[in-house]
XYZ file of C-alpha atoms in Angstrom:
216
model
C -23.182 -1.588 28.045
C -20.839 1.434 27.470
C -18.093 -0.544 28.214
C -19.030 -2.928 25.548
C -19.653 -0.170 23.315
C -16.216 1.565 23.693
C -14.058 -1.779 23.558
C -16.914 -2.758 20.158
C -15.499 0.865 18.535
C -11.175 0.057 19.339
C -11.620 -2.728 17.910
C -13.511 -1.630 14.646
C -10.183 1.795 15.014
C -7.980 -0.832 15.485
C -9.110 -3.058 12.517
C -9.358 0.345 9.918
C -6.177 1.653 11.117
C -4.549 -1.462 10.230
C -5.431 -1.773 6.977
C -4.668 1.763 6.267
C -1.781 1.429 7.458
C -1.192 -1.310 4.784
C -2.205 1.381 2.299
C -0.670 4.083 2.802
C 2.810 1.697 3.146
C 1.820 0.301 -0.033
C 1.061 3.460 -1.447
C 4.014 5.213 -0.456
C 6.782 3.018 -1.645
C 4.729 2.524 -5.022
C 4.990 6.434 -5.880
C 8.657 6.509 -4.247
C 9.526 3.481 -6.830
C 7.680 5.637 -9.603
C 10.022 9.271 -8.401
C 13.504 6.985 -8.248
C 12.157 5.607 -12.073
C 11.080 9.051 -13.115
C 14.616 10.297 -11.661
C 16.764 7.907 -12.840
C 15.113 8.310 -17.020
C 16.345 12.232 -16.241
C 19.642 12.050 -15.084
C 20.274 9.638 -18.001
C 18.840 10.733 -20.772
C 20.715 14.227 -19.676
C 23.626 11.947 -19.881
C 23.478 10.571 -23.067
C 22.737 14.324 -24.005
C 26.130 15.685 -22.445
C 27.923 12.464 -23.900
C 26.863 13.165 -27.310
C 27.635 16.955 -28.020
C 31.471 16.230 -26.207
C 32.849 13.470 -27.931
C 33.759 12.823 -31.415
C 31.137 13.008 -34.031
C 32.176 9.192 -35.801
C 31.366 7.565 -32.136
C 28.240 9.663 -31.644
C 26.735 8.941 -34.766
C 27.886 5.083 -33.263
C 26.028 5.831 -29.920
C 23.034 6.811 -31.830
C 20.511 4.284 -32.794
C 18.248 4.001 -36.078
C 20.696 5.627 -38.413
C 19.252 9.045 -37.102
C 21.859 12.275 -36.808
C 23.217 12.535 -33.477
C 21.905 16.116 -33.635
C 18.659 14.668 -34.601
C 18.464 12.225 -31.905
C 20.320 15.294 -29.186
C 17.135 16.613 -30.009
C 14.442 14.223 -29.371
C 16.777 13.150 -26.283
C 16.642 16.922 -24.884
C 12.830 17.242 -25.745
C 12.574 13.779 -23.736
C 14.907 14.910 -20.735
C 12.741 18.400 -20.933
C 9.573 16.383 -20.847
C 10.015 14.228 -17.814
C 11.333 16.563 -15.630
C 7.758 18.421 -16.369
C 5.888 15.406 -15.082
C 8.163 15.391 -12.129
C 6.786 18.616 -11.730
C 3.548 18.345 -11.935
C 3.193 14.762 -10.818
C 5.514 15.152 -7.687
C 5.598 12.192 -6.664
C 7.918 12.360 -4.154
C 5.580 14.782 -2.089
C 2.832 11.794 -2.711
C 4.981 9.472 -1.124
C 6.082 11.384 2.010
C 2.177 12.609 2.456
C 1.269 9.128 2.397
C 4.436 8.222 4.913
C 2.626 10.936 7.012
C -0.876 9.237 6.913
C 0.723 6.169 8.073
C 2.731 7.121 10.730
C -0.544 8.562 11.791
C -2.793 5.632 11.291
C 0.060 3.506 13.191
C -0.236 5.453 16.058
C -4.036 5.024 16.381
C -3.674 1.942 15.907
C -1.210 1.241 18.952
C -3.438 3.275 20.700
C -6.233 1.363 20.307
C -4.346 -1.603 20.849
C -2.978 -1.302 24.309
C -6.714 -0.101 24.882
C -8.144 -3.414 24.637
C -4.802 -5.057 26.411
C -6.201 -3.435 29.721
C -8.419 -5.165 31.513
C -11.645 -3.369 32.690
C -13.719 0.175 31.047
C -11.676 1.931 29.011
C -11.423 5.775 30.453
C -13.328 8.058 28.621
C -10.658 10.717 28.179
C -8.079 8.358 27.569
C -11.061 6.933 24.974
C -11.621 10.235 23.341
C -7.843 10.886 23.030
C -8.068 7.435 20.634
C -10.864 9.256 18.654
C -8.839 12.261 18.538
C -5.873 10.312 16.961
C -7.928 9.165 14.463
C -9.154 12.329 13.509
C -6.096 13.791 13.502
C -5.248 11.124 10.557
C -8.178 11.394 8.737
C -7.372 15.285 8.037
C -3.536 14.940 7.104
C -5.467 15.546 3.513
C -4.303 12.483 1.335
C -6.740 9.219 1.523
C -6.471 6.409 -0.656
C -7.575 6.414 -4.282
C -10.839 4.945 -4.692
C -10.078 3.248 -7.345
C -7.966 1.395 -5.581
C -9.247 0.654 -2.766
C -10.208 -2.889 -3.395
C -6.947 -3.910 -4.608
C -5.386 -2.323 -1.545
C -7.692 -4.011 0.593
C -6.788 -7.428 -1.252
C -3.468 -6.730 -0.427
C -4.015 -6.224 3.225
C -6.436 -9.443 3.422
C -3.917 -11.587 2.185
C -1.477 -10.206 4.114
C -3.597 -11.063 7.348
C -3.881 -14.695 6.212
C -0.749 -15.684 4.910
C 1.212 -14.123 8.239
C -1.024 -16.348 10.135
C -0.281 -19.217 8.174
C 3.377 -18.455 8.298
C 2.833 -18.471 12.599
C 2.617 -22.352 12.384
C 4.240 -23.084 8.675
C 7.099 -20.753 8.874
C 8.942 -22.718 5.746
C 5.520 -22.261 3.983
C 6.557 -20.441 -0.157
C 5.021 -17.223 -0.322
C 4.676 -17.301 -3.853
C 2.757 -21.182 -2.989
C 0.641 -19.824 -0.607
C -0.460 -16.917 -2.758
C -0.690 -18.938 -5.833
C -3.515 -21.772 -2.946
C -5.404 -18.542 -1.922
C -5.955 -17.203 -5.384
C -7.382 -20.677 -6.335
C -9.300 -21.176 -3.469
C -11.054 -18.052 -3.036
C -11.637 -17.810 -6.649
C -13.304 -20.943 -7.580
C -16.301 -20.640 -5.664
C -19.154 -23.150 -5.771
C -23.036 -21.688 -5.072
C -25.381 -23.709 -2.961
C -28.980 -22.977 -3.065
C -29.307 -21.141 -0.127
C -27.595 -18.523 -1.378
C -23.716 -19.244 0.647
C -21.180 -20.519 -0.968
C -18.320 -22.918 -0.189
C -14.924 -22.898 -1.350
C -12.968 -25.953 -2.573
C -10.583 -28.392 -1.059
C -8.755 -27.076 1.851
C -5.465 -24.986 1.551
C -3.705 -25.606 4.682
C -4.335 -21.120 5.482
C -7.389 -19.869 7.750
C -10.499 -19.491 5.883
C -11.389 -16.987 8.795
C -10.043 -12.863 7.960
C -11.271 -9.725 10.412
C -12.670 -7.446 7.568
C -10.945 -3.748 9.067
C -14.119 -1.985 7.454
C -16.543 -4.207 9.273
C -18.287 -1.847 11.851
């Protein structure tokens, strides 16, 4: 019974870690993209200010939009650059991206450890099982969590990735865009049954069953 309990717990840990890997990977990329965009805006606005300050006044007037005076536009761009710099400092998007990458690495190690134990026959050794639990506790203690407001959308991305990946194993030439549209159509238009269950429309060629990483 203890072996069954350990294996069931390892399967749960692997599912949860897999979902959190997807969530933290997506969040890390999202914060990194926003940080890059903010950096680009600061650099471009600063470059525009410098160019207007040292070029011929007639050319500066031509580079000023809306018929504004170049001096006024330089002032507005300076305020914009200063505000964007404050946002960089306050939001710390690069730091958030790095934190989610560290969480991704930690949960990836938890997933690998659990999968390695599940691939072995027999009862997992107690000390190795406890090591997986310790890795999970360490990953949870890193201090960067998935925001509650984004949890469901990130879970949807993860489950969609799993289902599309399974379909691609059998149909590698399928269009990802079309597959996503078919999944949306299949899972959105649900016909309720009298007993409270539900049935989806016509089969889309994508597997119906998906493991839920949050299921105990």
